[in-house]
Tab-separated table of N, CA and C in Angstrom:
chain	number	residue	atom	x	y	z
A	10	SER	N	22.445	4.181	-4.514
A	10	SER	CA	22.603	4.986	-3.321
A	10	SER	C	21.242	5.451	-2.841
A	11	VAL	N	21.170	5.733	-1.570
A	11	VAL	CA	19.924	6.185	-0.959
A	11	VAL	C	20.136	7.590	-0.420
A	12	ILE	N	19.272	8.493	-0.812
A	12	ILE	CA	19.312	9.851	-0.290
A	12	ILE	C	18.215	9.961	0.753
A	13	LYS	N	18.606	10.214	1.976
A	13	LYS	CA	17.622	10.315	3.055
A	13	LYS	C	16.826	11.605	2.893
A	14	THR	N	15.522	11.465	2.844
A	14	THR	CA	14.640	12.619	2.761
A	14	THR	C	13.657	12.538	3.919
A	15	PRO	N	13.192	13.676	4.376
A	15	PRO	CA	12.307	13.648	5.551
A	15	PRO	C	10.933	13.068	5.236
A	16	TYR	N	10.315	12.546	6.271
A	16	TYR	CA	8.936	12.097	6.158
A	16	TYR	C	8.052	13.344	6.076
A	17	PRO	N	6.914	13.225	5.388
A	17	PRO	CA	6.003	14.377	5.383
A	17	PRO	C	5.455	14.616	6.788
A	18	LYS	N	5.087	15.827	7.051
A	18	LYS	CA	4.505	16.175	8.353
A	18	LYS	C	3.039	16.539	8.139
A	19	PHE	N	2.195	15.972	8.976
A	19	PHE	CA	0.762	16.224	8.896
A	19	PHE	C	0.282	16.712	10.252
A	20	ASP	N	-0.700	17.602	10.223
A	20	ASP	CA	-1.252	18.130	11.465
A	20	ASP	C	-2.768	18.244	11.309
A	21	PHE	N	-3.422	17.090	11.284
A	21	PHE	CA	-4.869	17.088	11.135
A	21	PHE	C	-5.539	17.237	12.499
A	22	LYS	N	-6.528	18.089	12.554
A	22	LYS	CA	-7.266	18.308	13.805
A	22	LYS	C	-8.443	17.350	13.929
A	23	ASP	N	-8.905	16.841	12.777
A	23	ASP	CA	-10.057	15.942	12.783
A	23	ASP	C	-9.594	14.487	12.712
A	24	THR	N	-10.512	13.588	13.000
A	24	THR	CA	-10.252	12.156	12.906
A	24	THR	C	-11.252	11.572	11.924
A	25	LEU	N	-10.761	10.761	11.007
A	25	LEU	CA	-11.642	10.121	10.035
A	25	LEU	C	-11.903	8.677	10.441
A	26	LYS	N	-13.108	8.211	10.150
A	26	LYS	CA	-13.481	6.833	10.446
A	26	LYS	C	-12.649	5.882	9.581
A	27	LYS	N	-12.150	4.817	10.184
A	27	LYS	CA	-11.362	3.811	9.479
A	27	LYS	C	-12.304	2.897	8.696
A	28	GLU	N	-12.414	3.138	7.397
A	28	GLU	CA	-13.339	2.399	6.541
A	28	GLU	C	-12.652	1.334	5.700
A	29	ILE	N	-11.341	1.398	5.594
A	29	ILE	CA	-10.586	0.454	4.762
A	29	ILE	C	-9.651	-0.325	5.677
A	30	ASP	N	-9.756	-1.638	5.645
A	30	ASP	CA	-8.898	-2.454	6.502
A	30	ASP	C	-7.469	-2.521	5.970
A	31	VAL	N	-7.323	-2.734	4.666
A	31	VAL	CA	-5.998	-2.887	4.047
A	31	VAL	C	-5.961	-2.063	2.767
A	32	LEU	N	-5.019	-1.144	2.706
A	32	LEU	CA	-4.850	-0.301	1.524
A	32	LEU	C	-3.525	-0.637	0.854
A	33	PHE	N	-3.601	-1.086	-0.404
A	33	PHE	CA	-2.405	-1.368	-1.178
A	33	PHE	C	-1.991	-0.089	-1.895
A	34	LEU	N	-0.801	0.377	-1.591
A	34	LEU	CA	-0.278	1.608	-2.165
A	34	LEU	C	0.447	1.260	-3.461
A	35	CYS	N	-0.190	1.553	-4.577
A	35	CYS	CA	0.335	1.127	-5.872
A	35	CYS	C	0.406	2.283	-6.862
A	36	SER	N	1.347	2.160	-7.762
A	36	SER	CA	1.410	3.033	-8.929
A	36	SER	C	0.853	2.289	-10.140
A	37	LEU	N	0.687	0.984	-9.990
A	37	LEU	CA	0.215	0.080	-11.038
A	37	LEU	C	1.213	-0.006	-12.190
A	38	ASN	N	2.483	0.041	-11.840
A	38	ASN	CA	3.560	-0.132	-12.807
A	38	ASN	C	3.989	-1.592	-12.859
A	39	ALA	N	4.818	-1.920	-13.831
A	39	ALA	CA	5.194	-3.311	-14.105
A	39	ALA	C	5.933	-4.001	-12.971
A	40	ASP	N	6.576	-3.252	-12.075
A	40	ASP	CA	7.331	-3.883	-10.985
A	40	ASP	C	6.445	-4.332	-9.830
A	41	GLU	N	5.184	-3.988	-9.863
A	41	GLU	CA	4.288	-4.355	-8.770
A	41	GLU	C	3.558	-5.663	-9.105
A	42	PRO	N	3.465	-6.560	-8.132
A	42	PRO	CA	2.805	-7.855	-8.370
A	42	PRO	C	1.273	-7.721	-8.304
A	43	ILE	N	0.712	-7.102	-9.326
A	43	ILE	CA	-0.722	-6.775	-9.311
A	43	ILE	C	-1.597	-8.026	-9.238
A	44	ASP	N	-1.227	-9.087	-9.967
A	44	ASP	CA	-2.010	-10.333	-9.871
A	44	ASP	C	-2.070	-10.814	-8.427
A	45	LEU	N	-0.935	-10.796	-7.755
A	45	LEU	CA	-0.873	-11.207	-6.352
A	45	LEU	C	-1.737	-10.299	-5.482
A	46	ILE	N	-1.637	-9.006	-5.697
A	46	ILE	CA	-2.390	-8.038	-4.888
A	46	ILE	C	-3.894	-8.232	-5.070
A	47	VAL	N	-4.348	-8.376	-6.304
A	47	VAL	CA	-5.787	-8.593	-6.557
A	47	VAL	C	-6.237	-9.913	-5.944
A	48	ASN	N	-5.418	-10.939	-6.052
A	48	ASN	CA	-5.736	-12.233	-5.454
A	48	ASN	C	-5.877	-12.099	-3.938
A	49	ILE	N	-4.963	-11.382	-3.309
A	49	ILE	CA	-5.042	-11.178	-1.855
A	49	ILE	C	-6.286	-10.377	-1.498
A	50	CYS	N	-6.595	-9.345	-2.269
A	50	CYS	CA	-7.813	-8.563	-2.013
A	50	CYS	C	-9.055	-9.452	-2.074
A	51	THR	N	-9.086	-10.353	-3.041
A	51	THR	CA	-10.221	-11.274	-3.183
A	51	THR	C	-10.324	-12.182	-1.962
A	52	LYS	N	-9.207	-12.698	-1.506
A	52	LYS	CA	-9.216	-13.570	-0.326
A	52	LYS	C	-9.567	-12.794	0.940
A	53	LEU	N	-9.118	-11.555	1.031
A	53	LEU	CA	-9.483	-10.730	2.189
A	53	LEU	C	-10.989	-10.464	2.197
A	54	ARG	N	-11.562	-10.196	1.023
A	54	ARG	CA	-13.007	-9.957	0.931
A	54	ARG	C	-13.793	-11.158	1.449
A	55	LEU	N	-13.312	-12.369	1.150
A	55	LEU	CA	-13.978	-13.586	1.634
A	55	LEU	C	-13.961	-13.680	3.152
A	56	LYS	N	-13.028	-12.966	3.773
A	56	LYS	CA	-12.932	-12.928	5.237
A	56	LYS	C	-13.578	-11.661	5.804
A	57	SER	N	-14.343	-10.971	4.965
A	57	SER	CA	-15.019	-9.711	5.334
A	57	SER	C	-14.029	-8.619	5.722
A	58	ILE	N	-12.881	-8.613	5.086
A	58	ILE	CA	-11.865	-7.587	5.288
A	58	ILE	C	-11.842	-6.724	4.035
A	59	LYS	N	-12.085	-5.424	4.204
A	59	LYS	CA	-12.160	-4.526	3.059
A	59	LYS	C	-10.757	-4.096	2.639
A	60	ALA	N	-10.439	-4.355	1.369
A	60	ALA	CA	-9.143	-3.981	0.800
A	60	ALA	C	-9.366	-3.126	-0.443
A	61	LYS	N	-8.492	-2.155	-0.647
A	61	LYS	CA	-8.549	-1.275	-1.815
A	61	LYS	C	-7.134	-1.103	-2.362
A	62	ILE	N	-7.068	-0.683	-3.630
A	62	ILE	CA	-5.798	-0.509	-4.324
A	62	ILE	C	-5.757	0.887	-4.933
A	63	THR	N	-4.672	1.619	-4.679
A	63	THR	CA	-4.507	2.939	-5.286
A	63	THR	C	-3.829	2.791	-6.647
A	64	GLY	N	-3.729	3.881	-7.362
A	64	GLY	CA	-3.060	3.894	-8.661
A	64	GLY	C	-4.026	4.261	-9.770
A	65	ASP	N	-3.480	4.484	-10.949
A	65	ASP	CA	-4.272	4.885	-12.100
A	65	ASP	C	-4.851	3.643	-12.785
A	66	PHE	N	-6.093	3.324	-12.475
A	66	PHE	CA	-6.739	2.114	-12.984
A	66	PHE	C	-6.764	2.056	-14.510
A	67	LYS	N	-6.686	3.193	-15.186
A	67	LYS	CA	-6.690	3.193	-16.652
A	67	LYS	C	-5.548	2.347	-17.208
A	68	LYS	N	-4.459	2.222	-16.457
A	68	LYS	CA	-3.321	1.410	-16.906
A	68	LYS	C	-3.676	-0.067	-17.010
A	69	LEU	N	-4.676	-0.494	-16.233
A	69	LEU	CA	-4.999	-1.925	-16.126
A	69	LEU	C	-6.425	-2.284	-16.482
A	70	GLN	N	-7.226	-1.320	-16.845
A	70	GLN	CA	-8.664	-1.553	-16.938
A	70	GLN	C	-9.063	-2.679	-17.879
A	71	ASN	N	-8.226	-3.028	-18.831
A	71	ASN	CA	-8.561	-4.138	-19.733
A	71	ASN	C	-8.225	-5.496	-19.137
A	72	ASN	N	-7.528	-5.509	-18.011
A	72	ASN	CA	-7.069	-6.770	-17.426
A	72	ASN	C	-7.742	-7.137	-16.105
A	73	TYR	N	-8.369	-6.164	-15.447
A	73	TYR	CA	-8.908	-6.409	-14.104
A	73	TYR	C	-10.292	-5.805	-13.948
A	74	ASP	N	-11.070	-6.427	-13.089
A	74	ASP	CA	-12.350	-5.885	-12.665
A	74	ASP	C	-12.049	-4.677	-11.773
A	75	PRO	N	-12.822	-3.616	-11.841
A	75	PRO	CA	-12.526	-2.410	-11.064
A	75	PRO	C	-12.858	-2.489	-9.572
A	76	GLU	N	-13.371	-3.616	-9.123
A	76	GLU	CA	-13.885	-3.741	-7.760
A	76	GLU	C	-12.973	-3.173	-6.670
A	77	PHE	N	-11.684	-3.452	-6.707
A	77	PHE	CA	-10.794	-3.062	-5.622
A	77	PHE	C	-10.070	-1.739	-5.878
A	78	PHE	N	-10.233	-1.181	-7.048
A	78	PHE	CA	-9.470	0.003	-7.460
A	78	PHE	C	-10.270	1.290	-7.273
A	79	PHE	N	-9.568	2.360	-6.924
A	79	PHE	CA	-10.195	3.678	-6.854
A	79	PHE	C	-10.323	4.229	-8.270
A	80	GLN	N	-11.467	4.849	-8.533
A	80	GLN	CA	-11.687	5.519	-9.802
A	80	GLN	C	-12.470	6.786	-9.541
A	81	PRO	N	-12.126	7.879	-10.110
A	81	PRO	CA	-10.946	8.102	-10.935
A	81	PRO	C	-9.674	8.135	-10.077
A	82	TYR	N	-8.562	8.362	-10.739
A	82	TYR	CA	-7.269	8.453	-10.079
A	82	TYR	C	-7.342	9.496	-8.964
A	83	LEU	N	-6.818	9.155	-7.803
A	83	LEU	CA	-6.898	10.040	-6.641
A	83	LEU	C	-5.909	11.205	-6.732
A	84	SER	N	-6.371	12.390	-6.369
A	84	SER	CA	-5.441	13.513	-6.214
A	84	SER	C	-4.616	13.254	-4.952
A	85	TYR	N	-3.566	14.030	-4.733
A	85	TYR	CA	-2.731	13.825	-3.549
A	85	TYR	C	-3.558	13.998	-2.270
A	86	ASP	N	-4.386	15.030	-2.198
A	86	ASP	CA	-5.207	15.254	-1.003
A	86	ASP	C	-6.196	14.109	-0.787
A	87	GLU	N	-6.794	13.606	-1.862
A	87	GLU	CA	-7.699	12.460	-1.748
A	87	GLU	C	-6.937	11.226	-1.271
A	88	TYR	N	-5.741	11.048	-1.811
A	88	TYR	CA	-4.885	9.920	-1.414
A	88	TYR	C	-4.574	9.973	0.079
A	89	ILE	N	-4.236	11.133	0.578
A	89	ILE	CA	-3.944	11.285	2.010
A	89	ILE	C	-5.184	10.974	2.830
A	90	ASN	N	-6.339	11.419	2.396
A	90	ASN	CA	-7.569	11.115	3.140
A	90	ASN	C	-7.906	9.628	3.101
A	91	VAL	N	-7.623	8.961	1.985
A	91	VAL	CA	-7.830	7.510	1.910
A	91	VAL	C	-6.880	6.815	2.888
A	92	LEU	N	-5.643	7.261	2.959
A	92	LEU	CA	-4.713	6.715	3.956
A	92	LEU	C	-5.246	6.919	5.364
A	93	ARG	N	-5.760	8.091	5.622
A	93	ARG	CA	-6.285	8.395	6.955
A	93	ARG	C	-7.484	7.515	7.309
A	94	LYS	N	-8.199	7.017	6.304
A	94	LYS	CA	-9.365	6.155	6.509
A	94	LYS	C	-8.989	4.678	6.534
A	95	SER	N	-7.686	4.387	6.483
A	95	SER	CA	-7.222	3.003	6.415
A	95	SER	C	-6.557	2.565	7.713
A	96	LYS	N	-6.603	1.256	7.951
A	96	LYS	CA	-5.977	0.678	9.140
A	96	LYS	C	-4.559	0.204	8.862
A	97	LYS	N	-4.356	-0.412	7.691
A	97	LYS	CA	-3.056	-0.955	7.312
A	97	LYS	C	-2.732	-0.508	5.898
A	98	ALA	N	-1.437	-0.325	5.632
A	98	ALA	CA	-0.978	0.019	4.289
A	98	ALA	C	0.049	-1.014	3.841
A	99	VAL	N	-0.002	-1.351	2.547
A	99	VAL	CA	0.903	-2.354	1.987
A	99	VAL	C	1.504	-1.791	0.701
A	100	SER	N	2.821	-1.927	0.574
A	100	SER	CA	3.507	-1.498	-0.642
A	100	SER	C	4.458	-2.610	-1.070
A	101	LEU	N	4.239	-3.143	-2.278
A	101	LEU	CA	5.012	-4.293	-2.740
A	101	LEU	C	5.655	-4.011	-4.101
A	102	THR	N	6.843	-4.531	-4.276
A	102	THR	CA	7.539	-4.448	-5.555
A	102	THR	C	8.309	-5.738	-5.790
A	103	SER	N	8.522	-6.051	-7.067
A	103	SER	CA	9.336	-7.214	-7.401
A	103	SER	C	10.816	-6.843	-7.501
A	104	ARG	N	11.119	-5.569	-7.479
A	104	ARG	CA	12.514	-5.128	-7.569
A	104	ARG	C	13.202	-5.276	-6.216
A	105	ARG	N	14.410	-5.772	-6.222
A	105	ARG	CA	15.150	-6.022	-4.982
A	105	ARG	C	15.917	-4.799	-4.488
A	106	LYS	N	16.256	-3.883	-5.353
A	106	LYS	CA	17.101	-2.754	-4.960
A	106	LYS	C	16.381	-1.418	-5.100
A	107	THR	N	15.083	-1.430	-4.908
A	107	THR	CA	14.292	-0.206	-5.021
A	107	THR	C	13.755	0.187	-3.658
A	108	LEU	N	14.055	1.408	-3.252
A	108	LEU	CA	13.487	1.943	-2.021
A	108	LEU	C	12.060	2.373	-2.319
A	109	LEU	N	11.122	1.798	-1.617
A	109	LEU	CA	9.717	2.152	-1.796
A	109	LEU	C	9.447	3.514	-1.165
A	110	PHE	N	8.831	4.394	-1.923
A	110	PHE	CA	8.539	5.738	-1.448
A	110	PHE	C	7.177	5.823	-0.762
A	111	ALA	N	6.214	5.054	-1.242
A	111	ALA	CA	4.827	5.140	-0.765
A	111	ALA	C	4.654	4.972	0.739
A	112	PRO	N	5.424	4.139	1.414
A	112	PRO	CA	5.178	3.971	2.852
A	112	PRO	C	5.415	5.218	3.706
A	113	ARG	N	6.092	6.209	3.195
A	113	ARG	CA	6.403	7.389	4.016
A	113	ARG	C	5.157	8.076	4.558
A	114	GLU	N	4.192	8.338	3.691
A	114	GLU	CA	2.966	8.988	4.172
A	114	GLU	C	2.224	8.089	5.141
A	115	ALA	N	2.165	6.797	4.839
A	115	ALA	CA	1.462	5.855	5.714
A	115	ALA	C	2.099	5.833	7.098
A	116	ILE	N	3.409	5.766	7.141
A	116	ILE	CA	4.112	5.752	8.431
A	116	ILE	C	3.924	7.086	9.145
A	117	ALA	N	4.017	8.181	8.413
A	117	ALA	CA	3.833	9.509	9.024
A	117	ALA	C	2.439	9.676	9.610
A	118	LEU	N	1.465	8.973	9.031
A	118	LEU	CA	0.085	9.038	9.528
A	118	LEU	C	-0.209	7.979	10.587
A	119	GLY	N	0.782	7.172	10.933
A	119	GLY	CA	0.626	6.195	12.010
A	119	GLY	C	-0.015	4.882	11.612
A	120	LEU	N	-0.072	4.577	10.318
A	120	LEU	CA	-0.653	3.300	9.893
A	120	LEU	C	0.325	2.164	10.135
A	121	GLU	N	-0.226	1.005	10.381
A	121	GLU	CA	0.573	-0.211	10.410
A	121	GLU	C	0.964	-0.462	8.953
A	122	CYS	N	2.263	-0.570	8.690
A	122	CYS	CA	2.740	-0.583	7.317
A	122	CYS	C	3.514	-1.861	6.998
A	123	TYR	N	3.193	-2.459	5.850
A	123	TYR	CA	3.827	-3.683	5.372
A	123	TYR	C	4.461	-3.385	4.017
A	124	ILE	N	5.729	-3.797	3.855
A	124	ILE	CA	6.415	-3.505	2.598
A	124	ILE	C	7.281	-4.680	2.167
A	125	SER	N	7.699	-4.637	0.905
A	125	SER	CA	8.570	-5.678	0.367
A	125	SER	C	9.873	-5.727	1.149
A	126	ASP	N	10.267	-6.950	1.445
A	126	ASP	CA	11.501	-7.156	2.195
A	126	ASP	C	12.705	-7.036	1.261
A	127	SER	N	13.530	-6.058	1.548
A	127	SER	CA	14.781	-5.896	0.813
A	127	SER	C	15.747	-5.145	1.725
A	128	GLU	N	17.007	-5.269	1.427
A	128	GLU	CA	18.020	-4.599	2.248
A	128	GLU	C	17.824	-3.086	2.256
A	129	VAL	N	17.547	-2.524	1.094
A	129	VAL	CA	17.388	-1.070	1.016
A	129	VAL	C	16.170	-0.599	1.822
A	130	ASN	N	15.062	-1.333	1.762
A	130	ASN	CA	13.886	-0.958	2.556
A	130	ASN	C	14.154	-1.118	4.049
A	131	ARG	N	14.803	-2.213	4.437
A	131	ARG	CA	15.129	-2.422	5.854
A	131	ARG	C	16.083	-1.343	6.374
A	132	ASN	N	17.045	-0.958	5.557
A	132	ASN	CA	17.989	0.078	5.981
A	132	ASN	C	17.300	1.419	6.172
A	133	PHE	N	16.327	1.724	5.327
A	133	PHE	CA	15.648	3.023	5.418
A	133	PHE	C	14.548	3.016	6.481
A	134	TYR	N	13.667	2.016	6.442
A	134	TYR	CA	12.494	2.011	7.322
A	134	TYR	C	12.719	1.348	8.674
A	135	GLY	N	13.705	0.491	8.769
A	135	GLY	CA	14.002	-0.151	10.047
A	135	GLY	C	12.789	-0.818	10.656
A	136	GLU	N	12.526	-0.514	11.913
A	136	GLU	CA	11.413	-1.139	12.645
A	136	GLU	C	10.080	-0.419	12.454
A	137	GLN	N	10.051	0.562	11.577
A	137	GLN	CA	8.799	1.286	11.337
A	137	GLN	C	7.837	0.523	10.433
A	138	ALA	N	8.307	-0.590	9.839
A	138	ALA	CA	7.474	-1.368	8.922
A	138	ALA	C	7.641	-2.853	9.193
A	139	HIS	N	6.667	-3.612	8.696
A	139	HIS	CA	6.734	-5.070	8.688
A	139	HIS	C	7.134	-5.459	7.267
A	140	TYR	N	7.902	-6.535	7.141
A	140	TYR	CA	8.459	-6.893	5.839
A	140	TYR	C	7.836	-8.173	5.301
A	141	LEU	N	7.530	-8.155	3.992
A	141	LEU	CA	6.866	-9.260	3.318
A	141	LEU	C	7.672	-9.710	2.111
A	142	ASN	N	7.608	-10.997	1.839
A	142	ASN	CA	8.255	-11.566	0.670
A	142	ASN	C	7.160	-11.902	-0.338
A	143	ILE	N	7.217	-11.319	-1.528
A	143	ILE	CA	6.125	-11.525	-2.493
A	143	ILE	C	6.058	-12.953	-3.010
A	144	SER	N	7.072	-13.757	-2.733
A	144	SER	CA	7.013	-15.162	-3.151
A	144	SER	C	6.310	-16.039	-2.114
A	145	GLU	N	5.773	-15.409	-1.058
A	145	GLU	CA	5.065	-16.144	-0.004
A	145	GLU	C	3.659	-15.566	0.210
A	146	PRO	N	2.764	-15.782	-0.754
A	146	PRO	CA	1.433	-15.165	-0.663
A	146	PRO	C	0.620	-15.566	0.560
A	147	ILE	N	0.765	-16.797	1.018
A	147	ILE	CA	0.018	-17.232	2.206
A	147	ILE	C	0.481	-16.449	3.428
A	148	LYS	N	1.772	-16.243	3.562
A	148	LYS	CA	2.295	-15.447	4.686
A	148	LYS	C	1.830	-14.004	4.595
A	149	ILE	N	1.755	-13.465	3.396
A	149	ILE	CA	1.259	-12.094	3.233
A	149	ILE	C	-0.184	-12.031	3.695
A	150	LEU	N	-1.006	-12.939	3.206
A	150	LEU	CA	-2.413	-12.971	3.589
A	150	LEU	C	-2.561	-13.115	5.101
A	151	ASN	N	-1.833	-14.014	5.701
A	151	ASN	CA	-1.906	-14.216	7.153
A	151	ASN	C	-1.458	-12.974	7.920
A	152	SER	N	-0.487	-12.271	7.394
A	152	SER	CA	-0.019	-11.042	8.056
A	152	SER	C	-1.075	-9.951	8.060
A	153	LEU	N	-1.937	-9.951	7.060
A	153	LEU	CA	-2.916	-8.880	6.912
A	153	LEU	C	-4.264	-9.194	7.527
A	154	THR	N	-4.449	-10.416	8.034
A	154	THR	CA	-5.746	-10.774	8.619
A	154	THR	C	-5.669	-10.764	10.136
């Protein structure tokens, strides 16, 4: 079941420079396709597109180079400011019946938002997001460039 909860409300008076082209909103848990995300970040870098990944890098530090990850772990206020400095936000999961929570702040801040395609996400986010299939990495990359 899905419990509808309100989007956060923000009222910033200042504007931050958009320094991040694509921000992957991650918890770095097992349901997220981290190999795919790092691969996409690498391909985006080759196109001079700056991509970053949120989440607690300590969970993965033995498996990945820290290049695309924020360190140390961002506080909520830092996370919101990173979102404000981003042009696009992406949230991906391998689970089919999980409502992604991360896109709420991104959508509330007016970012172009891309999320895993699933019935539950489509029912909640509707036309506020673009939908991606994690089994189609080329389409994901093309959507973000």
